PDB file of C-alpha atoms in Angstrom:
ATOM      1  CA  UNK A   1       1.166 -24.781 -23.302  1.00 68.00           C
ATOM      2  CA  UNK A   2      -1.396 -26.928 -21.596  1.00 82.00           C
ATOM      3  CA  UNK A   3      -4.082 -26.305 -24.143  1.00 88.00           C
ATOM      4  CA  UNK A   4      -5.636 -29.207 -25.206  1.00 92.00           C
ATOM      5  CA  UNK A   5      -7.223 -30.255 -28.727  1.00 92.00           C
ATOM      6  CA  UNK A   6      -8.875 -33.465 -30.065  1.00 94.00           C
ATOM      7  CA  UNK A   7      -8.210 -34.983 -32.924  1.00 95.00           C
ATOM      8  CA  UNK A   8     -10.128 -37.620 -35.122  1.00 93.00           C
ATOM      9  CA  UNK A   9      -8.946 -40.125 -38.035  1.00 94.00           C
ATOM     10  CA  UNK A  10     -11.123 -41.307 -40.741  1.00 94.00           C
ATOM     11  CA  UNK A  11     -10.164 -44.453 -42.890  1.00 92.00           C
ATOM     12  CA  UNK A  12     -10.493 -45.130 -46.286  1.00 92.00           C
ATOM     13  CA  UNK A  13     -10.968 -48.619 -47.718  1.00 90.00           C
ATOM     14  CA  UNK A  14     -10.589 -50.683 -50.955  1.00 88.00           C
ATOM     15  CA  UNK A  15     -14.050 -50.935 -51.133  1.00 91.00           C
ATOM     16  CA  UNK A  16     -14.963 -47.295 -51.148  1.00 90.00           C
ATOM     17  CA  UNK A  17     -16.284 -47.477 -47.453  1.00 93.00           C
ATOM     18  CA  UNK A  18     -14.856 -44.959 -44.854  1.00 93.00           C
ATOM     19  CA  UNK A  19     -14.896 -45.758 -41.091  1.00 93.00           C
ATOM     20  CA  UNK A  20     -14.463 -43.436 -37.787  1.00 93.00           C
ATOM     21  CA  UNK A  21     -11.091 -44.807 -36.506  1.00 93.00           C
ATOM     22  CA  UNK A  22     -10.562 -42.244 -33.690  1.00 93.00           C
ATOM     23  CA  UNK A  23     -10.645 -44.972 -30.993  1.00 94.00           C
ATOM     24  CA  UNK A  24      -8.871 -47.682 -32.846  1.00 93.00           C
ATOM     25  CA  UNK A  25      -5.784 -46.003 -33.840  1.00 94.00           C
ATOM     26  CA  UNK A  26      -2.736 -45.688 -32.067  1.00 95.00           C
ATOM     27  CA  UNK A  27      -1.891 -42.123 -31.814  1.00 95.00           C
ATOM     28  CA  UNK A  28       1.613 -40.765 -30.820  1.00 95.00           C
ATOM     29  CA  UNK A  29       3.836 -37.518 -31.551  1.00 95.00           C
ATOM     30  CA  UNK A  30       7.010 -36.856 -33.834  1.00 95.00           C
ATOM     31  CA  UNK A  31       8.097 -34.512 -30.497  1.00 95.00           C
ATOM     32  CA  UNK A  32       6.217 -35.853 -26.964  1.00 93.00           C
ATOM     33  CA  UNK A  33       8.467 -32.407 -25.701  1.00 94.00           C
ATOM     34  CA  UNK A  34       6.294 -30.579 -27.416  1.00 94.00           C
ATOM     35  CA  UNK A  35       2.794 -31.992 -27.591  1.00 95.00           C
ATOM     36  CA  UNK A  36       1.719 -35.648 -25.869  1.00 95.00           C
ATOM     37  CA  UNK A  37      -0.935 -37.706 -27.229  1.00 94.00           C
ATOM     38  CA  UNK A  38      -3.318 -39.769 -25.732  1.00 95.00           C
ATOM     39  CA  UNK A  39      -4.365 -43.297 -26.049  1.00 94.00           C
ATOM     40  CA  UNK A  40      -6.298 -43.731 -22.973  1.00 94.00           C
ATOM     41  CA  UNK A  41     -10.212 -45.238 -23.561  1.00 90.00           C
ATOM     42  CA  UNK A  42     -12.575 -42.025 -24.254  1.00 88.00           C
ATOM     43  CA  UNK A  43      -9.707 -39.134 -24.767  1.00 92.00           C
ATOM     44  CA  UNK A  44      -7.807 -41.101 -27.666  1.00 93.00           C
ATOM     45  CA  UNK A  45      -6.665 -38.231 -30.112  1.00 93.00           C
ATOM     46  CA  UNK A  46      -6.543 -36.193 -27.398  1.00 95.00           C
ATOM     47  CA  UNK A  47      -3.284 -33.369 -27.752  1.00 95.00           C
ATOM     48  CA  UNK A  48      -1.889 -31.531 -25.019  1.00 94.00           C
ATOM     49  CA  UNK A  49       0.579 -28.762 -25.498  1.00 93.00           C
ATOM     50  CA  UNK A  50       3.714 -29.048 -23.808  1.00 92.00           C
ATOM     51  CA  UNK A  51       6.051 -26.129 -24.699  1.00 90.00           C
ATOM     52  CA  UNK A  52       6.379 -23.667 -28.214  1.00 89.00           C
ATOM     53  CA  UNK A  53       7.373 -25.568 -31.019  1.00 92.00           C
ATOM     54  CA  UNK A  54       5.575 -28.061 -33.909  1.00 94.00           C
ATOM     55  CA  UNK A  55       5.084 -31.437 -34.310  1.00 95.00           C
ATOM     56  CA  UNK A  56       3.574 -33.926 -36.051  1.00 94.00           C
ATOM     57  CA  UNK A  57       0.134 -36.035 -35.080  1.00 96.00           C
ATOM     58  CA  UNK A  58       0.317 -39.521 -36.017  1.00 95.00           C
ATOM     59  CA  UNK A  59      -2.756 -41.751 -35.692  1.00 95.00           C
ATOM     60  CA  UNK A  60      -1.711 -45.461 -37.177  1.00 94.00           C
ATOM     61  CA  UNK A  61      -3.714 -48.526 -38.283  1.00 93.00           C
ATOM     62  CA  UNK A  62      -3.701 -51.382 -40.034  1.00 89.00           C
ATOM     63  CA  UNK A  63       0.174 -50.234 -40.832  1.00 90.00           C
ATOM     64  CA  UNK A  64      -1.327 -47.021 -42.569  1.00 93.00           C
ATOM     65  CA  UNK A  65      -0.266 -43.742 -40.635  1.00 93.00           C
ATOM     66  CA  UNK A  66      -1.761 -40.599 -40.863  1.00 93.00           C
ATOM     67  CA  UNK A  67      -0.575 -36.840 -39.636  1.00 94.00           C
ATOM     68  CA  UNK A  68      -1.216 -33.852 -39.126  1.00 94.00           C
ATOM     69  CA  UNK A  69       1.194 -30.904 -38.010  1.00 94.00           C
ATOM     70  CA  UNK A  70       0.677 -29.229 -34.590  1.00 94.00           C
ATOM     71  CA  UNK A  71       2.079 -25.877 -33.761  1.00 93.00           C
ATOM     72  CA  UNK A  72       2.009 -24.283 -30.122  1.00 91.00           C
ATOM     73  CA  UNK A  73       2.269 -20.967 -29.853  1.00 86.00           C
ATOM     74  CA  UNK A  74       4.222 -19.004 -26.545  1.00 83.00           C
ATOM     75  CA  UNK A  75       1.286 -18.418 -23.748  1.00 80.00           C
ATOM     76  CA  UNK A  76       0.593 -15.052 -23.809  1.00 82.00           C
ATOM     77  CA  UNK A  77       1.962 -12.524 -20.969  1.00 87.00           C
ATOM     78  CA  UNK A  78       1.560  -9.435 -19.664  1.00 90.00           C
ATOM     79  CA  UNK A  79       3.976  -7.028 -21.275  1.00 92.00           C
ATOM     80  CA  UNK A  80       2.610  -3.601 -20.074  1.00 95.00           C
ATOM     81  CA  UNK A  81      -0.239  -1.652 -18.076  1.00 96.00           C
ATOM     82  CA  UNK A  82      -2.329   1.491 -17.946  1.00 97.00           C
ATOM     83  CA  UNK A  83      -4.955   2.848 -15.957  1.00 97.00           C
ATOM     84  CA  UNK A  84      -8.064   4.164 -17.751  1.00 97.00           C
ATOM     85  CA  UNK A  85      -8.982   6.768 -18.043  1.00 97.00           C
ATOM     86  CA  UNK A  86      -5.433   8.368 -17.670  1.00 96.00           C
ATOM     87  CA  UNK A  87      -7.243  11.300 -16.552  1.00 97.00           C
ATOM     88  CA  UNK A  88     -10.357  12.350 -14.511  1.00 97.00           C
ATOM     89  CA  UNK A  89     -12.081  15.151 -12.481  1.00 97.00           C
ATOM     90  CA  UNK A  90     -14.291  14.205  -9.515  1.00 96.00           C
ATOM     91  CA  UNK A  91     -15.819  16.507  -7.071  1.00 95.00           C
ATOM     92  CA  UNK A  92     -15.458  15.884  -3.676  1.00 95.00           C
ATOM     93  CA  UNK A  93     -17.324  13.745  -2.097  1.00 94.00           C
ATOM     94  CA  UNK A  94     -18.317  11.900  -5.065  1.00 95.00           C
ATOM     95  CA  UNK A  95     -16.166   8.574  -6.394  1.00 96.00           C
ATOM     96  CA  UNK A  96     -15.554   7.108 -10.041  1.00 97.00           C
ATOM     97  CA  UNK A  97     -14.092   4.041 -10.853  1.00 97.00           C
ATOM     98  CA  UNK A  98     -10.784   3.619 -12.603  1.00 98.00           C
ATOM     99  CA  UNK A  99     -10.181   0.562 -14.539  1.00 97.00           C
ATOM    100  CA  UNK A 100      -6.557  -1.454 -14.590  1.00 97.00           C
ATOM    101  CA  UNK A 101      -5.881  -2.486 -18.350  1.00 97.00           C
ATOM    102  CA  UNK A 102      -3.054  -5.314 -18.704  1.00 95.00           C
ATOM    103  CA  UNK A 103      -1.796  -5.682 -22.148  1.00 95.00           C
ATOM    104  CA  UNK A 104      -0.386  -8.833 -23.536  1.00 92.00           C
ATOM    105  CA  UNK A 105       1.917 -10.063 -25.663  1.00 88.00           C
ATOM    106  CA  UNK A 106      -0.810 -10.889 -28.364  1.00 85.00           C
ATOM    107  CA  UNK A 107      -2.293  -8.417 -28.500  1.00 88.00           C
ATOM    108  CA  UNK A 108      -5.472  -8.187 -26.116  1.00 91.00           C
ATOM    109  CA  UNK A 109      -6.355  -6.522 -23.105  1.00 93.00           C
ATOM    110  CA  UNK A 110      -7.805  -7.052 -19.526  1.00 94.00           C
ATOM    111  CA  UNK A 111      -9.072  -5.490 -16.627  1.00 96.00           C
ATOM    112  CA  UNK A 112      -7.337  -6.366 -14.309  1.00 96.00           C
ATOM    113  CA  UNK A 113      -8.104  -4.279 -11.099  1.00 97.00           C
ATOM    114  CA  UNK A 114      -9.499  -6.775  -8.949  1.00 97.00           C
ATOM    115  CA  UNK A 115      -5.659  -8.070  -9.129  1.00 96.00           C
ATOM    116  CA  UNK A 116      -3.465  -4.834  -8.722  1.00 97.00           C
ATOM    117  CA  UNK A 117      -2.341  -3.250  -5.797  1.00 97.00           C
ATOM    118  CA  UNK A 118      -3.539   0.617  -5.686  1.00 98.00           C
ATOM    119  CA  UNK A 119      -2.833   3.607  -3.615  1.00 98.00           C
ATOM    120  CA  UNK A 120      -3.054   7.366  -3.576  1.00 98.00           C
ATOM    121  CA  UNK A 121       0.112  10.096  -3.914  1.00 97.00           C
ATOM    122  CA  UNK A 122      -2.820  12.432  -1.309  1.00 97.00           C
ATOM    123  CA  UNK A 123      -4.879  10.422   1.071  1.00 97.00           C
ATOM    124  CA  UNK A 124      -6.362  13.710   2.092  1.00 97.00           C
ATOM    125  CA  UNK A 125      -7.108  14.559  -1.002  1.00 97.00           C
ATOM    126  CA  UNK A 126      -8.094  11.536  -2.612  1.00 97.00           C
ATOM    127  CA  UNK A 127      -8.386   7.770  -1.240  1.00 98.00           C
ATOM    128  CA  UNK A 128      -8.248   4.672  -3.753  1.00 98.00           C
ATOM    129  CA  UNK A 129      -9.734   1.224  -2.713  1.00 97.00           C
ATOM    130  CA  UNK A 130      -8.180  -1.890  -2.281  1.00 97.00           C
ATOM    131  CA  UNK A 131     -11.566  -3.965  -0.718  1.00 97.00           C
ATOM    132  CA  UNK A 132     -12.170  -6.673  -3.008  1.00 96.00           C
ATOM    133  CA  UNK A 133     -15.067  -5.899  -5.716  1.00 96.00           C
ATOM    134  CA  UNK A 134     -14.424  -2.327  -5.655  1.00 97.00           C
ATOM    135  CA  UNK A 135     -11.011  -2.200  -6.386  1.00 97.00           C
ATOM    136  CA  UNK A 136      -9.811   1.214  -8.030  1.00 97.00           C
ATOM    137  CA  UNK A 137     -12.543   2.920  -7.175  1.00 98.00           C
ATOM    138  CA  UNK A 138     -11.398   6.620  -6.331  1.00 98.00           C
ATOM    139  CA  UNK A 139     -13.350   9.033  -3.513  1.00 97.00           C
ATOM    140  CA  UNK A 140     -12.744  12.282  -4.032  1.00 96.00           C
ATOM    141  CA  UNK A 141     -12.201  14.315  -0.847  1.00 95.00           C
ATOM    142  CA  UNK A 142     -10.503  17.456  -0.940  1.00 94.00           C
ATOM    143  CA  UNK A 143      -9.845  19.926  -4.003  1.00 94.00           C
ATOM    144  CA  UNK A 144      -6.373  18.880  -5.422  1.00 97.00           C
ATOM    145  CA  UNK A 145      -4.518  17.099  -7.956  1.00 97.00           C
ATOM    146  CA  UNK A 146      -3.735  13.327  -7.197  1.00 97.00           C
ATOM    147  CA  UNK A 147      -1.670  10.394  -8.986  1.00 98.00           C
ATOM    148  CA  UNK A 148      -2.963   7.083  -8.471  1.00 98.00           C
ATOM    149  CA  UNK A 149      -0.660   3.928  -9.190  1.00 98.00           C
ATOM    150  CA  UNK A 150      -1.872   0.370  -9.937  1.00 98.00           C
ATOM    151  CA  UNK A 151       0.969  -1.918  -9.576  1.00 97.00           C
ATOM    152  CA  UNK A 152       0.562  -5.639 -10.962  1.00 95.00           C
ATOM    153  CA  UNK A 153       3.837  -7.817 -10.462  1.00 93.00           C
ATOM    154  CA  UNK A 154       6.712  -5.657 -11.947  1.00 94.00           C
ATOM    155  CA  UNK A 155       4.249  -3.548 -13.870  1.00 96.00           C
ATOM    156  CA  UNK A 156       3.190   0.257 -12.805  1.00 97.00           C
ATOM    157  CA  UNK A 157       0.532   2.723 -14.411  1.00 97.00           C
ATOM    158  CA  UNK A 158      -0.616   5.686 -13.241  1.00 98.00           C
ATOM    159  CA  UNK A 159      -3.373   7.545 -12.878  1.00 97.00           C
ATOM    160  CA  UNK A 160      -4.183  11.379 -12.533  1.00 98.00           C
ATOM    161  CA  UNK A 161      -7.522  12.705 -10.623  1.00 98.00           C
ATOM    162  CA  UNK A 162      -8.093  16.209 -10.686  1.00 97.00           C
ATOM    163  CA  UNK A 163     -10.775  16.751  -7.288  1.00 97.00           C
ATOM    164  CA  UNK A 164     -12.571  20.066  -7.950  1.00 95.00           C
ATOM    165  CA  UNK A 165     -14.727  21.711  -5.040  1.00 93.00           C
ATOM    166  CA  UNK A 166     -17.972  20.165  -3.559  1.00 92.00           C
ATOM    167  CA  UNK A 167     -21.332  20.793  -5.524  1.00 90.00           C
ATOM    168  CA  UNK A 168     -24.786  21.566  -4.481  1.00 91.00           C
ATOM    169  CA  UNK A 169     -26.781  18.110  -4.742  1.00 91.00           C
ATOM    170  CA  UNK A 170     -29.500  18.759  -3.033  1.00 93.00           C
ATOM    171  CA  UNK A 171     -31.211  22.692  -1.570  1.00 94.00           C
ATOM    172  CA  UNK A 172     -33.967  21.470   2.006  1.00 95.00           C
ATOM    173  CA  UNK A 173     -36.165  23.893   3.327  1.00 95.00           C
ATOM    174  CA  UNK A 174     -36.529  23.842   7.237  1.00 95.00           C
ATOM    175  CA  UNK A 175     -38.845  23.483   8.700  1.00 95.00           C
ATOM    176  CA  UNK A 176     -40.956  21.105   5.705  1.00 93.00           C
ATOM    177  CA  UNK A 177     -44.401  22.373   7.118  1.00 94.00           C
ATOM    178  CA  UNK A 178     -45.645  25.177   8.796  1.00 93.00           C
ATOM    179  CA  UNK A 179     -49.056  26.379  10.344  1.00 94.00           C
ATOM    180  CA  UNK A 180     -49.175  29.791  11.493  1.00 95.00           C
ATOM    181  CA  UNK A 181     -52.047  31.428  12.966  1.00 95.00           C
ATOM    182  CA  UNK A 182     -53.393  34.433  11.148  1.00 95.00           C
ATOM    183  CA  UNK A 183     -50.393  37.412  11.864  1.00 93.00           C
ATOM    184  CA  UNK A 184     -47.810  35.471  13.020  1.00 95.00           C
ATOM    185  CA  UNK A 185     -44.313  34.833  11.772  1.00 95.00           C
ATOM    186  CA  UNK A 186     -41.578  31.930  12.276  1.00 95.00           C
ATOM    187  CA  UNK A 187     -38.047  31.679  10.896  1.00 96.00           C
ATOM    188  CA  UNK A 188     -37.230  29.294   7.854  1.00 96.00           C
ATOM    189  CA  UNK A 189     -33.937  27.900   6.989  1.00 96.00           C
ATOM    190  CA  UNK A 190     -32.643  26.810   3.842  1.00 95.00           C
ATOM    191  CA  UNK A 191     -29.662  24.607   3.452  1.00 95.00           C
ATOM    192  CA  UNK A 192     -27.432  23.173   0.720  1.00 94.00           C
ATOM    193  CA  UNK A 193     -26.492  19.726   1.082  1.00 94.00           C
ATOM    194  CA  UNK A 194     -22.712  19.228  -0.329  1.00 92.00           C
ATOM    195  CA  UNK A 195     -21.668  16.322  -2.543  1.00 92.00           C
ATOM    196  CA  UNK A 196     -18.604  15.943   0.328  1.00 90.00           C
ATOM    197  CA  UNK A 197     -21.711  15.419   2.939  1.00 89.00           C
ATOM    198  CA  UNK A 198     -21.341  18.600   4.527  1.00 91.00           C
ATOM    199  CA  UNK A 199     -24.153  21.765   4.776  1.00 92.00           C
ATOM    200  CA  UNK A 200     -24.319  25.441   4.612  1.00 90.00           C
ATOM    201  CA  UNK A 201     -26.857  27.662   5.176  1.00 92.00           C
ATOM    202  CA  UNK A 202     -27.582  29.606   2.492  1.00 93.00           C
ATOM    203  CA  UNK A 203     -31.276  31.455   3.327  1.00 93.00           C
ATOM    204  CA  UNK A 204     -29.698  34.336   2.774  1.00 91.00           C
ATOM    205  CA  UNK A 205     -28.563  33.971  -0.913  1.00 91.00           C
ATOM    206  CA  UNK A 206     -31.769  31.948  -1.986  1.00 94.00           C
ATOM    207  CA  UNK A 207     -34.466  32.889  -4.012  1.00 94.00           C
ATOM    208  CA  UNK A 208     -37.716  32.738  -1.982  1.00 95.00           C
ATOM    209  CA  UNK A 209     -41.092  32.493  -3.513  1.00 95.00           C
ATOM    210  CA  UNK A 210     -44.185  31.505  -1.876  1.00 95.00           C
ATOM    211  CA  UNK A 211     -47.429  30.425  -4.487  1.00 96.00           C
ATOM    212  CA  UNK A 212     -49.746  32.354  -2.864  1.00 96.00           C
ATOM    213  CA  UNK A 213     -48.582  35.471  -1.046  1.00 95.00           C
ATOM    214  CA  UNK A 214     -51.797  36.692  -0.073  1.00 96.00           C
ATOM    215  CA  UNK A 215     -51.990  33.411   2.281  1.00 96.00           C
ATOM    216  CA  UNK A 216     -48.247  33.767   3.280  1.00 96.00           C
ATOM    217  CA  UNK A 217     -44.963  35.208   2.356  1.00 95.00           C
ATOM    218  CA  UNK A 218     -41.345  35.344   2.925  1.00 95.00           C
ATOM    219  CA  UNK A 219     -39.054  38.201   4.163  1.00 94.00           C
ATOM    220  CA  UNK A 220     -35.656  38.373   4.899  1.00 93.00           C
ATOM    221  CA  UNK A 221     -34.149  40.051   8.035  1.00 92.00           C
ATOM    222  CA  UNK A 222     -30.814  41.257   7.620  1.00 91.00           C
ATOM    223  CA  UNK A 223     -30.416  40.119   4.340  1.00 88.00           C
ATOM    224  CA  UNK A 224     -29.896  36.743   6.001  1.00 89.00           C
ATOM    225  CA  UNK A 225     -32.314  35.540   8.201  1.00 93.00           C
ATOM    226  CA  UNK A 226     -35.386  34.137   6.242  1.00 95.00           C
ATOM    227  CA  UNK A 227     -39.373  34.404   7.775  1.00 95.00           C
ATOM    228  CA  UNK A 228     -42.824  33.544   6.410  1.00 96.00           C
ATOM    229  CA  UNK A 229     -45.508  35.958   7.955  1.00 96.00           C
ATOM    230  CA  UNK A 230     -49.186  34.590   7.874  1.00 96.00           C
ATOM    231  CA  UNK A 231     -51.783  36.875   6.376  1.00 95.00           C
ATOM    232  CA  UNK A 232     -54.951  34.964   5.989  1.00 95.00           C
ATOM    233  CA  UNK A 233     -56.571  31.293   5.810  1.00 95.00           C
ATOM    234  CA  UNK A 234     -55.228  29.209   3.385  1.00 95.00           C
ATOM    235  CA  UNK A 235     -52.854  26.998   2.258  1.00 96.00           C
ATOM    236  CA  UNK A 236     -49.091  28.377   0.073  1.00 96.00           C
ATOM    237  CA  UNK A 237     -45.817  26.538  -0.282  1.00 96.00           C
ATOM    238  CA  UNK A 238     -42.751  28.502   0.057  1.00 95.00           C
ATOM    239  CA  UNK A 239     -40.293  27.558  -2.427  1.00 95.00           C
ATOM    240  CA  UNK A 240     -36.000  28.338  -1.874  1.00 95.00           C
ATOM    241  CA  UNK A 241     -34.383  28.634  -5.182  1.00 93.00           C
ATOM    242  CA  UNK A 242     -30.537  28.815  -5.718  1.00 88.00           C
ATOM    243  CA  UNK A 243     -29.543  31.600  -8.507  1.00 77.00           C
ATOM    244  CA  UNK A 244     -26.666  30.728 -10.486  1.00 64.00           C
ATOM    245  CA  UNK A 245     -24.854  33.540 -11.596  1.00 49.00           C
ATOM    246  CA  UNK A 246     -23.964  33.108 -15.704  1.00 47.00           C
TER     247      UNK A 246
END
């Protein structure tokens, strides 16, 4: 209902001619409940759906009538929806983006997130947005499982995010530069920065190497407490490695 379709009428004559009679002929509908025809100047032929059902075109001239049989079909409605995926893992600190898929009754589906209403079972764990553009779009913030619901009308789906601990996404070495003079020492620091923004220290459990030790190297103090000592002129960068453990 309230699709529209043109139609067109071509006439046939004694003489073997044919002629475009769109605009001559007066058009009207076996059922104007069901579809309405137009004989307005520029849109005559013109249908417009009204409700489900059939009927018949007519287009008359002359006392000839033609016809041709309409049928609307039911607009199509929403008649379920899901969230996908159904199921995700996110570490904290980092977001994905969930998608909300409305099925209809013919068949099809659509996103519709920008049009649902979402929200999280575990704010703490796990926040969902609502801001327009980034609707659905999950931040992971504590380890934990979550259920996220996208509710459009009468219609519910849910969601489940699994938020596994923070990851390394980034190792920093502080201070960047150094110059020593010949003998001397200073501390270095290196530091893991967390996909949940946070840091940890981790100069300790790092593998230091420097490329040229003869110019300067790194020791440890206490296990923990990372130094580069300089032992002549020149120029080394000291590298912090993380070893993962297989």
């Amino acid at each position: 209902p309230g699709a529209k379709q043109s139609f067109g009428v071509t006439g046939s004559f004694a003489d073997g001619t044919t002629s475009d009679l769109t605009q001559s002929a007066v058009w009207s509908s076996s059922d104007s409940s069901v579809v309405s025809l137009s004989n307005a100047a520029g849109s005559k032929g013109e249908a417009t759906a009204l409700k489900a059902g059939q009927a018949q075109v007519r287009a008359s001239f002359g006392g000839v009538t033609g016809s041709a049989q309409l049928t609307v079909i039911p607009a199509a409605t929403v008649d379920g929806l899901a969230i996908a995926p159904a199921a995700v893992t996110i570490e904290a600190g980092r977001t994905v983006a969930l998608k909300a898929m409305a099925h209809s009754t013919d068949g099809t589906l659509k996103d519709v997130s920008e049009q649902c209403t979402w929200s999280s079972s575990a704010v703490s764990l796990a926040t969902v947005s609502n801001s327009a553009g980034i609707k659905g779009q999950v931040k992971g913030l504590a380890n934990g499982a979550v259920t996220i619901t996208a509710v459009l009308g009468i219609f519910t789906a849910t969601g489940a995010v699994t938020v596994s601990p923070p990851v390394v996404v980034a190792l920093n070495v502080d201070p960047a530069t150094l110059r020593l003079p010949i003998g001397l020492y200073e501390y270095v620091d290196a530091t893991t920065a967390m996909s949940d923004g946070s840091s940890q220290s981790v100069s300790g459990t790092v593998l230091w190497t420097s490329t040229n030790p003869a110019v300067a190297d790194v020791q440890l103090y206490q296990g923990k407490y990372a130094y580069v000592v300089a032992a002549t002129a020149g120029t080394t960068s000291i590298k912090a490695s993380l070893v993962v453990l297989r």
